[in-house]
GROMACS .gro file of C-alpha atoms in nm:
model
  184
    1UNK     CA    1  -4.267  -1.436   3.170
    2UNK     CA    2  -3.921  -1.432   3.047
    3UNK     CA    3  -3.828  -1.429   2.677
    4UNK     CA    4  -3.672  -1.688   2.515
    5UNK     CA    5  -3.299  -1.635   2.412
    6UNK     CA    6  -3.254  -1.514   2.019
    7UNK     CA    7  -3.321  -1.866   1.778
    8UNK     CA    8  -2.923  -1.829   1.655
    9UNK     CA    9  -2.671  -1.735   1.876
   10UNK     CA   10  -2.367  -1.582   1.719
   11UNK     CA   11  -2.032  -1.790   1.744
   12UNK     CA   12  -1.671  -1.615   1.773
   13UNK     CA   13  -1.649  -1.258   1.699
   14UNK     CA   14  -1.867  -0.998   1.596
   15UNK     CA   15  -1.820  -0.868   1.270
   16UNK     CA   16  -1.742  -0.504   1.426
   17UNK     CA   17  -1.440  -0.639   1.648
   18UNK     CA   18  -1.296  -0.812   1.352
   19UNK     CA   19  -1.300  -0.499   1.175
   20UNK     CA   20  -1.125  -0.274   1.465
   21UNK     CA   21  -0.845  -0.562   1.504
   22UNK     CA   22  -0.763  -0.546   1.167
   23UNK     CA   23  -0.748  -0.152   1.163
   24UNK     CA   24  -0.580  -0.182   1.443
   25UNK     CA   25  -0.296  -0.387   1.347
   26UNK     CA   26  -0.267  -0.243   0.981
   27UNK     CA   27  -0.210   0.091   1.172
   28UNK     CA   28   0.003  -0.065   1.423
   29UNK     CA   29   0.188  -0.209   1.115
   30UNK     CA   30   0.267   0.122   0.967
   31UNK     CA   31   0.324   0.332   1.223
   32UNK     CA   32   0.575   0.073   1.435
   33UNK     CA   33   0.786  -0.046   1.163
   34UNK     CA   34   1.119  -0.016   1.228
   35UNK     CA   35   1.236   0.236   0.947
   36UNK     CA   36   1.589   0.083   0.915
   37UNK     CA   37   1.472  -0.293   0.901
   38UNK     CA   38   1.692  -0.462   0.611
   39UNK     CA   39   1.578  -0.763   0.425
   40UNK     CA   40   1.765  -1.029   0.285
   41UNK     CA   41   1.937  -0.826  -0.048
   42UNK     CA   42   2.078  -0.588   0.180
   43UNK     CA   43   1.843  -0.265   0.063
   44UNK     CA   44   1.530  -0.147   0.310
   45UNK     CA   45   1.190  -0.252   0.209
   46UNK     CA   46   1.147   0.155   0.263
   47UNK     CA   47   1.421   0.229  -0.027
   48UNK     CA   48   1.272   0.015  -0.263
   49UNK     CA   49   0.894   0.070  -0.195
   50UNK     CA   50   1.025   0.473  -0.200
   51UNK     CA   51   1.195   0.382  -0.550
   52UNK     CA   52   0.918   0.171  -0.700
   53UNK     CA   53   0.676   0.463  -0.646
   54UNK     CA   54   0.888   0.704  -0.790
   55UNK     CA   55   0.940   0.478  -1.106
   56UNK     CA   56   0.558   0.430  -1.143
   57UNK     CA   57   0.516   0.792  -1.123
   58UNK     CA   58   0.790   0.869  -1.385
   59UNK     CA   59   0.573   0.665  -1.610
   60UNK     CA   60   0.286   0.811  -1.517
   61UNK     CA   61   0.442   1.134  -1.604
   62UNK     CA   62   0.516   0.987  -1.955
   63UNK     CA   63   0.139   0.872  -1.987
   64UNK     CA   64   0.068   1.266  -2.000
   65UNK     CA   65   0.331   1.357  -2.203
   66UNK     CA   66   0.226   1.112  -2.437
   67UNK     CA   67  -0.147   1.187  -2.439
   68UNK     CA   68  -0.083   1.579  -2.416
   69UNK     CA   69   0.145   1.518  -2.725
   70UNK     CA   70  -0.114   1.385  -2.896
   71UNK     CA   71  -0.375   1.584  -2.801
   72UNK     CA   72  -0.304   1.904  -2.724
   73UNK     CA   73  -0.602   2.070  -2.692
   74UNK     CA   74  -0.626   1.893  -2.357
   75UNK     CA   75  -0.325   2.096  -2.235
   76UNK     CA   76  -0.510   2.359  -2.055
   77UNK     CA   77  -0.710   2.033  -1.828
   78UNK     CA   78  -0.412   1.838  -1.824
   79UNK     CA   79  -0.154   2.075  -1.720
   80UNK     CA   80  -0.218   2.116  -1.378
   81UNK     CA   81  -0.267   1.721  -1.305
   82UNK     CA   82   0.049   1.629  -1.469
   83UNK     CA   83   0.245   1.950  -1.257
   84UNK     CA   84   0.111   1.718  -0.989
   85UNK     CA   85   0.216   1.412  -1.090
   86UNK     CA   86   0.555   1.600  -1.115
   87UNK     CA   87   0.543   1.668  -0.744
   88UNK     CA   88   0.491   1.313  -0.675
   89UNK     CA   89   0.796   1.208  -0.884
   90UNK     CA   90   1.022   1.468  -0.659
   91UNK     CA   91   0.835   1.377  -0.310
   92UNK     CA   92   0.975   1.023  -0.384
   93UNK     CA   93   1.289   1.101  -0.472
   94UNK     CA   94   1.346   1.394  -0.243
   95UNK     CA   95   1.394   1.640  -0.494
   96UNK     CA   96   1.728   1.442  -0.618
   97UNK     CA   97   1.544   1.347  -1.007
   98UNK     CA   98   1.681   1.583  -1.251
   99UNK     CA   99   1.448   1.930  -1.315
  100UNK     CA  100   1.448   1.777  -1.712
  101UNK     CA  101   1.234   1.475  -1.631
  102UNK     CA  102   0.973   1.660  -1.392
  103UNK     CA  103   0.959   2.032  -1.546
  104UNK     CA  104   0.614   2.067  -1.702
  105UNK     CA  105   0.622   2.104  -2.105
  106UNK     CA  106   0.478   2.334  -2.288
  107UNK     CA  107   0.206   2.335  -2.484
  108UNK     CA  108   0.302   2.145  -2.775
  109UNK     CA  109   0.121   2.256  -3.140
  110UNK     CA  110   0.012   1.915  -3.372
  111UNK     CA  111   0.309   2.038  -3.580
  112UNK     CA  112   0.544   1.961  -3.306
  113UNK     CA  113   0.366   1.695  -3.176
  114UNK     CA  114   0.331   1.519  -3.485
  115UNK     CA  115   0.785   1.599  -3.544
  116UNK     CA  116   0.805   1.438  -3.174
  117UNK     CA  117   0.609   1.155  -3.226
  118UNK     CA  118   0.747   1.021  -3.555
  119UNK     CA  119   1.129   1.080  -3.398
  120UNK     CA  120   0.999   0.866  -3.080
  121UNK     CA  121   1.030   0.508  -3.145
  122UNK     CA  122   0.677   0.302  -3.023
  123UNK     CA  123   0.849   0.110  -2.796
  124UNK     CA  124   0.980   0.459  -2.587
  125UNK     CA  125   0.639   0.624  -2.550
  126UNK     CA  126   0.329   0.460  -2.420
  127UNK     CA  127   0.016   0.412  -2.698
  128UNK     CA  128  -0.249   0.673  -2.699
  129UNK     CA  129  -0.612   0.609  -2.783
  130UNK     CA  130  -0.704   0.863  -3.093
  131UNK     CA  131  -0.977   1.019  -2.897
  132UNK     CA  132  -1.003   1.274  -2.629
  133UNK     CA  133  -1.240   1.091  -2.482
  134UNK     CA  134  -1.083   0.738  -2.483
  135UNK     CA  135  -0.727   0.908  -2.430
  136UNK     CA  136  -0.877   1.078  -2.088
  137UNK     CA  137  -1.017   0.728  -2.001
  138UNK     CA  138  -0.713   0.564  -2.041
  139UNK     CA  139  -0.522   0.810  -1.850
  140UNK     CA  140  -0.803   0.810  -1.573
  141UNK     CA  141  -0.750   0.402  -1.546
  142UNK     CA  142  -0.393   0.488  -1.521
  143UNK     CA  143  -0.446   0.715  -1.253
  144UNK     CA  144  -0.676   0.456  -1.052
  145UNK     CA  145  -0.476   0.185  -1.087
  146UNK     CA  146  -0.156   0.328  -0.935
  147UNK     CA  147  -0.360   0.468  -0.661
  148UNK     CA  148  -0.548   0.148  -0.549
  149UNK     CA  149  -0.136  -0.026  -0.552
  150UNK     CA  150  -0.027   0.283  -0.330
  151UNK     CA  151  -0.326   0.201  -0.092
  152UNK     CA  152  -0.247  -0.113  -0.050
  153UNK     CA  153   0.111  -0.098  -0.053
  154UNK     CA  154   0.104   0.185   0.265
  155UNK     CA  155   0.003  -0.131   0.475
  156UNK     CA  156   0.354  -0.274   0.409
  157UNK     CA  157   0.591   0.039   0.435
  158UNK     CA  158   0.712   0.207   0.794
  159UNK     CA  159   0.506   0.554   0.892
  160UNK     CA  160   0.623   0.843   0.670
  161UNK     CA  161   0.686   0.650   0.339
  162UNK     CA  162   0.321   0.498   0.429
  163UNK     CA  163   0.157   0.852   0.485
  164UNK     CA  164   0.330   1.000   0.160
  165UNK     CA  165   0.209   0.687  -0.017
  166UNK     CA  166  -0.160   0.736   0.146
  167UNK     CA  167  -0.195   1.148   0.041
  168UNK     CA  168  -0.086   1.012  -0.326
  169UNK     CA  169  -0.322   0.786  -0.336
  170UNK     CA  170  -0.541   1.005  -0.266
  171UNK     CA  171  -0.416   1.285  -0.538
  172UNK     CA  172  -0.389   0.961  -0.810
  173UNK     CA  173  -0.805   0.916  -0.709
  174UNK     CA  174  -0.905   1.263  -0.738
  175UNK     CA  175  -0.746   1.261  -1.085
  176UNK     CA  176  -0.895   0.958  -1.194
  177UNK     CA  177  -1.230   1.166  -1.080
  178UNK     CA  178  -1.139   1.485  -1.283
  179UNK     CA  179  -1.053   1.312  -1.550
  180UNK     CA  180  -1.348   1.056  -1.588
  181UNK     CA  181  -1.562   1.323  -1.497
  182UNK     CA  182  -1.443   1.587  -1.759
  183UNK     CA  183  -1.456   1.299  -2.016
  184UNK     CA  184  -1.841   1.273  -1.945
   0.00000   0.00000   0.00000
């Protein structure tokens, strides 16, 4: 006795193929870019995907100087993710940003903090919740935020730029882990 065929038949592709195309062209797409393709303004799309990271992590940079300005009892957590966050600034710009912008700081007491932040206008320096907790939160957002753009801007950028952007992503995740997790 045979058995009758399945009630619903599946039409056009299985859900698994779709999903190996589609990794298969976004790596395809990254790794086969042509790394000197120009668009229209005359710059690559490498340049100014390579410079738009490295602005985003300049401010990023400024987010912890900010918040370990404010709070500088957090120095001791925060140091070593904003030395990273450093890196990241001089892996996009291959080393050319001056050593002022990226050096770490030191650890700032709330006399000097308090001197810095009244000479810095509100405008300059980005707004810092008042607590630890919230500040960490904030900064943790931060940190997840830029890394889902970088993980979904690697799909659009040529192979090395997209791998940098990919292990940065990854770094900017891990933070927003650390620091969610330490705010806990």
């Amino acid at each position: 006795m045979p058995y009758p065929p399945p009630p619903r038949t599946p039409s056009g592709p299985r859900r698994r193929s779709l999903l190996v195309s589609a990794a298969g062209a976004a790596l395809l797409a990254g790794c086969s870019a042509d790394p000197d393709s120009r668009d229209s303004g005359g710059s690559s799309v490498t340049d100014q995907a390579r410079a738009r990271a490295a602005r985003d992590s300049r401010t990023l940079l400024e987010r912890y100087d900010a918040v370990l300005a404010a709070h500088p009892r957090l120095a001791g957590r925060l140091r070593p993710l904003r030395a990273q966050v450093a890196a990241h600034v001089r892996a996009f710009t291959d080393g050319t940003t001056p050593t002022a912008t990226v050096t770490p700081t030191a650890t700032p007491t709330p006399t000097a903090a308090k001197s810095s932040a009244s000479a810095a206008s509100a405008a300059a320096a980005p707004a810092v919740p008042a607590g630890e907790k919230a500040a960490l939160a904030d900064l943790a957002g931060a940190e997840r935020a830029l890394a889902d753009w970088r993980a979904k801007d690697l799909l659009e950028v040529p192979g090395e730029l997209a791998r940098l952007l990919a292990s940065v992503a990854a770094a900017g995740a891990a933070h927003a882990y650390l620091l969610t997790e330490g705010a806990k």
